[in-house]
Tab-separated table of C-alpha atoms in Angstrom:
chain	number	residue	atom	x	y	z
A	1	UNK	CA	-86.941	55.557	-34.720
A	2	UNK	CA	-89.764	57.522	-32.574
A	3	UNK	CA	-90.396	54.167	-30.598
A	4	UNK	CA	-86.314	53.087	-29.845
A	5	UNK	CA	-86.089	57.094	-28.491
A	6	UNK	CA	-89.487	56.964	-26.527
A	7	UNK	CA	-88.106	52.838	-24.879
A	8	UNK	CA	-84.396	54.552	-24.108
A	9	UNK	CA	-86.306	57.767	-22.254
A	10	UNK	CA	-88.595	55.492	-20.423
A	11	UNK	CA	-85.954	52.755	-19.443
A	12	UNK	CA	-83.349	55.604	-19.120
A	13	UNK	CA	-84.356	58.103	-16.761
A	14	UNK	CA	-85.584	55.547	-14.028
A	15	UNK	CA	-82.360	54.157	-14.399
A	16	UNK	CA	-80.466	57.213	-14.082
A	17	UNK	CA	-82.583	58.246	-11.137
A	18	UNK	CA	-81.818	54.726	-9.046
A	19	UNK	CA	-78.272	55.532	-9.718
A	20	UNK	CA	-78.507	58.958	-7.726
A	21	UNK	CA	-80.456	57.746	-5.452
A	22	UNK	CA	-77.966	54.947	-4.096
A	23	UNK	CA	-74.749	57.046	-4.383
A	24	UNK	CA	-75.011	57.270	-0.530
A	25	UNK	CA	-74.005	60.435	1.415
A	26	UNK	CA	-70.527	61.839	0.463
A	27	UNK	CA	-67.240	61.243	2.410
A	28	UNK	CA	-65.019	64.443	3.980
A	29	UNK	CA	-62.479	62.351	4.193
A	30	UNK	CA	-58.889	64.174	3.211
A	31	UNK	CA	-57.343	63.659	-0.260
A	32	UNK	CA	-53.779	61.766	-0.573
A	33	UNK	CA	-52.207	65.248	-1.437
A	34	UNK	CA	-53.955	66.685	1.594
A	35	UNK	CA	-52.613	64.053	3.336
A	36	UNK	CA	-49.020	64.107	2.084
A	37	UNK	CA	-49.162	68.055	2.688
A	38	UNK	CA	-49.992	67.121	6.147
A	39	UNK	CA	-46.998	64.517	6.314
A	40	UNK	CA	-44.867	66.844	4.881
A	41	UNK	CA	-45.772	69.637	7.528
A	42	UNK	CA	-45.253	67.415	10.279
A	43	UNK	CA	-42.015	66.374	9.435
A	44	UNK	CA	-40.597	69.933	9.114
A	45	UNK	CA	-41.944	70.385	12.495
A	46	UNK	CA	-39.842	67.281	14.365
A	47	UNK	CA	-43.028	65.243	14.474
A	48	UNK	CA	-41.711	62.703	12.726
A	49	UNK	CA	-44.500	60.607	10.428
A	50	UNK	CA	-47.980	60.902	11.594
A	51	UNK	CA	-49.692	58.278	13.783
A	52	UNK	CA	-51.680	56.028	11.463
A	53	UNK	CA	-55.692	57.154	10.371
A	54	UNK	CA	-58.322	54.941	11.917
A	55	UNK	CA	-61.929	55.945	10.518
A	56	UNK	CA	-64.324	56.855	13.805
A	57	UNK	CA	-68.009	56.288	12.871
A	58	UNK	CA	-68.320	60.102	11.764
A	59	UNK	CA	-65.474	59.371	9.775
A	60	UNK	CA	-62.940	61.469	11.720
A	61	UNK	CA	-59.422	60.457	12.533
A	62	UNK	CA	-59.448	58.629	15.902
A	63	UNK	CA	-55.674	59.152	16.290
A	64	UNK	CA	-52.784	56.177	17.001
A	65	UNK	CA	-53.712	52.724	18.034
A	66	UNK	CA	-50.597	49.914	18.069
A	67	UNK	CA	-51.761	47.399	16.081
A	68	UNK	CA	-53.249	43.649	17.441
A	69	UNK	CA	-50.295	41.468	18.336
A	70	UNK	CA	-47.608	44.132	18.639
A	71	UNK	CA	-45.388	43.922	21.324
A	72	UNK	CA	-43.845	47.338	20.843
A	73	UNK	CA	-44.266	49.713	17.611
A	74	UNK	CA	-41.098	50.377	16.708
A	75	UNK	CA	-41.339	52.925	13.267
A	76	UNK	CA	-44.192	54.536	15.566
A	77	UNK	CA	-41.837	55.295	18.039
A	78	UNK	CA	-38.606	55.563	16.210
A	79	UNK	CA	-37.307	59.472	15.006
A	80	UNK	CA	-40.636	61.116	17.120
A	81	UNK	CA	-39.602	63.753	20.336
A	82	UNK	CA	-40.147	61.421	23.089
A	83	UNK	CA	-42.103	64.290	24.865
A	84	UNK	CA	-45.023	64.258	21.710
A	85	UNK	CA	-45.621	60.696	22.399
A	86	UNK	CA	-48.671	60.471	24.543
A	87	UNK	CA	-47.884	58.645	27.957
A	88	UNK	CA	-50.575	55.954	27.870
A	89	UNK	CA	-48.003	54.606	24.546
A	90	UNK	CA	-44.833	54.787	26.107
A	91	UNK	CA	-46.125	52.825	29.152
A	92	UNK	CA	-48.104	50.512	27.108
A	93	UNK	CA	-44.716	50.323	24.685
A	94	UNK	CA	-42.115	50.815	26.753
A	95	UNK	CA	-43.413	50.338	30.422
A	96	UNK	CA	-41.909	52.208	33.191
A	97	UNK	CA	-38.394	53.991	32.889
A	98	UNK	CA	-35.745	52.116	35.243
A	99	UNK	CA	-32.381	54.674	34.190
A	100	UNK	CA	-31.556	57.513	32.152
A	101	UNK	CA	-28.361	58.186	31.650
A	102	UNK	CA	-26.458	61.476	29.818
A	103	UNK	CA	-24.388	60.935	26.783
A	104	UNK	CA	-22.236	63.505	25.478
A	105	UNK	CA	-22.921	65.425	22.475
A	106	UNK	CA	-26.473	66.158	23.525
A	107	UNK	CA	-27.602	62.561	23.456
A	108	UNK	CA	-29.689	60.075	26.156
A	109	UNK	CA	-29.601	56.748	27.330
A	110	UNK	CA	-33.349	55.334	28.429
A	111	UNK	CA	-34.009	51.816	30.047
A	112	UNK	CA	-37.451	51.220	30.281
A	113	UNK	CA	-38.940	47.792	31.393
A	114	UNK	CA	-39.441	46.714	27.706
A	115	UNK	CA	-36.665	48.015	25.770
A	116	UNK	CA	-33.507	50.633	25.704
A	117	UNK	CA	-34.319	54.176	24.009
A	118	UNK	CA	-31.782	56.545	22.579
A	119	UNK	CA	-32.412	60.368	22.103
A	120	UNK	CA	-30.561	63.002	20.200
A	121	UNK	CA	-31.368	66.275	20.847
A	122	UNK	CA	-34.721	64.976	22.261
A	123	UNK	CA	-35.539	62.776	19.444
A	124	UNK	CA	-35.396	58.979	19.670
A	125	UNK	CA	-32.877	58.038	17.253
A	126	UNK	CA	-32.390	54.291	18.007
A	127	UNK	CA	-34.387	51.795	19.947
A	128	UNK	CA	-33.121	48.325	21.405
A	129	UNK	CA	-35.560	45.722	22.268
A	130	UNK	CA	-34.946	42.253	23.578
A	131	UNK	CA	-37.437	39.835	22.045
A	132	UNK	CA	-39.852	38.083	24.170
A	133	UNK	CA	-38.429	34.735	23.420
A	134	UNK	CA	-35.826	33.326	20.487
A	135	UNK	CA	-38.252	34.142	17.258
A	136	UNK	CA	-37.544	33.638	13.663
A	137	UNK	CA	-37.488	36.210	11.084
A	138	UNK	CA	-40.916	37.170	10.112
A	139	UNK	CA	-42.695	37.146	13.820
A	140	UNK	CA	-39.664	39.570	14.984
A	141	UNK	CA	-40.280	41.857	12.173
A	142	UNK	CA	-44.148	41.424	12.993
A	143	UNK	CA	-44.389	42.066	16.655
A	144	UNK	CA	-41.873	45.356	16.449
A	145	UNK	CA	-44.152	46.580	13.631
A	146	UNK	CA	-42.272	46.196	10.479
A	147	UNK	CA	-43.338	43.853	7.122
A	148	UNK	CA	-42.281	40.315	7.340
A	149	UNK	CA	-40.542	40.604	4.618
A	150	UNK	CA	-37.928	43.205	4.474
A	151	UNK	CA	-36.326	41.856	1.331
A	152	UNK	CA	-32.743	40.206	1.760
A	153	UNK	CA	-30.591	41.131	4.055
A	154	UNK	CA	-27.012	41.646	5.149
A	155	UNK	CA	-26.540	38.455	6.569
A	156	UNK	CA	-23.089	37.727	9.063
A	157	UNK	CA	-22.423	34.660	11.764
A	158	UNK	CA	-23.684	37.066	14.911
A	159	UNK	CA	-26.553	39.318	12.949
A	160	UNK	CA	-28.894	40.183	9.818
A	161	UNK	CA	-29.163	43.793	9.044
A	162	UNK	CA	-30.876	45.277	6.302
A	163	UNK	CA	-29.589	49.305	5.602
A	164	UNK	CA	-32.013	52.071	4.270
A	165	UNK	CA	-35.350	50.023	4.444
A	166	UNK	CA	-38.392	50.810	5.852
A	167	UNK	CA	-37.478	54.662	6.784
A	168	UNK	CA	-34.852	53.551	9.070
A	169	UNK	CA	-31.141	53.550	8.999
A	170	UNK	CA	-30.759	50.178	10.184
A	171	UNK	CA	-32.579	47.443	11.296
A	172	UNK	CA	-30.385	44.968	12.870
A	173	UNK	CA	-31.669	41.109	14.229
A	174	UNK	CA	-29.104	39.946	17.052
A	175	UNK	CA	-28.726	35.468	16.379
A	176	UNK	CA	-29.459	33.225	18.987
A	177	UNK	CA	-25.987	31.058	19.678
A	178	UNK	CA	-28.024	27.712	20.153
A	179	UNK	CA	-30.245	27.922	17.012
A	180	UNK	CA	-28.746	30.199	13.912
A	181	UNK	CA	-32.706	30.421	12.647
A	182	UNK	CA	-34.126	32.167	15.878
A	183	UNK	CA	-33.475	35.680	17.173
A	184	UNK	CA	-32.893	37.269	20.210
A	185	UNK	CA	-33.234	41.137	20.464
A	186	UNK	CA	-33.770	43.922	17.679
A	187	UNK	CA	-32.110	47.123	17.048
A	188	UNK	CA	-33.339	50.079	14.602
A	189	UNK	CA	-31.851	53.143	14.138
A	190	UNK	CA	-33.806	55.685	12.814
A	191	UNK	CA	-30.901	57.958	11.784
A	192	UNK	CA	-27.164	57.853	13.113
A	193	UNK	CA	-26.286	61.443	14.633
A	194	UNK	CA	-22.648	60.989	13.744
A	195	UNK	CA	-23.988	61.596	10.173
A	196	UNK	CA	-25.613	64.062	10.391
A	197	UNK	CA	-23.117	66.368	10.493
């Protein structure tokens, strides 16, 4: 018994010392409830959800970066105050603003170069894009930032819609006339204002 305890103690502790050893330094980075705190936070502020984490070399948060092969970022974009979203993003998203016109109850009317903004009470509420070119389903979710796959949707002769996905109100996909598989423009509401009250 003397020699199985001395072979475990000699293979053992080398072992256990190489497994220390290549644990590698250990990450600050914040926990999931830290991070849903700080969701939640934001939200109760009018910040709408936070820009997505991108790990610097230190491991710090670098801030938002639109993703490769996004034309415009829509559920970035969509409930945020228009004012908290840096300008170097709206240009890049948006491009310049053309008209802005005043709706009643305390709503706005945007055109920028890429796509038509609404605000309520500051916040954008619904955002109207024309697509660069007729697209079918999954590349017109892709390049306005949503999943390809959104599940099934409403489906009519002029429009698919799905309702409540994707924290949106409605995401709506406008039919090309010539070719019932392609798209033309997308709209997303982020909330309606009418039902809010």
């Amino acid at each position: 018994m003397d020699s199985v305890n001395r072979a475990l103690l000699c293979c053992g502790l080398p072992l256990l010392s190489l497994l220390l050893a290549c644990q590698g330094p250990v990450t600050s980075s914040p926990s999931l409830i830290a991070q849903a705190a700080e969701q939640e936070q934001q939200l109760l502020q009018g910040g709408g959800p936070p820009p997505q984490r991108s790990a610097g070399s230190d491991g710090m948060a670098l801030g938002y970066q639109k993703r490769t092969g996004l034309h415009i970022d829509i559920p970035y974009l969509c409930d945020r105050r228009l004012e908290s979203i840096r300008e170097e993003d709206k240009a890049d998203q948006l491009g310049g603003l053309l008209t802005r016109k005043e709706l009643p109850e305390n709503e706005e009317e945007l055109t920028f170069e890429k796509a038509t903004v609404w605000l309520y009470d500051g916040r954008v509420y619904r955002i109207r894009k024309k697509l660069g070119h007729p697209m079918d389903v999954p590349t017109a979710l892709g390049t306005s930032g949503f999943p390809l796959d959104l599940g099934p949707p409403i489906e009519s002769t002029s429009e698919l819609r799905w309702n409540f996905t994707w924290n949106t109100r409605r995401i709506r996909l406008e039919r090309s006339g010539s070719d019932e598989r392609l798209y033309l423009s997308i709209d997303v509401h982020a909330f309606m204002p009418k039902e809010l009250f």
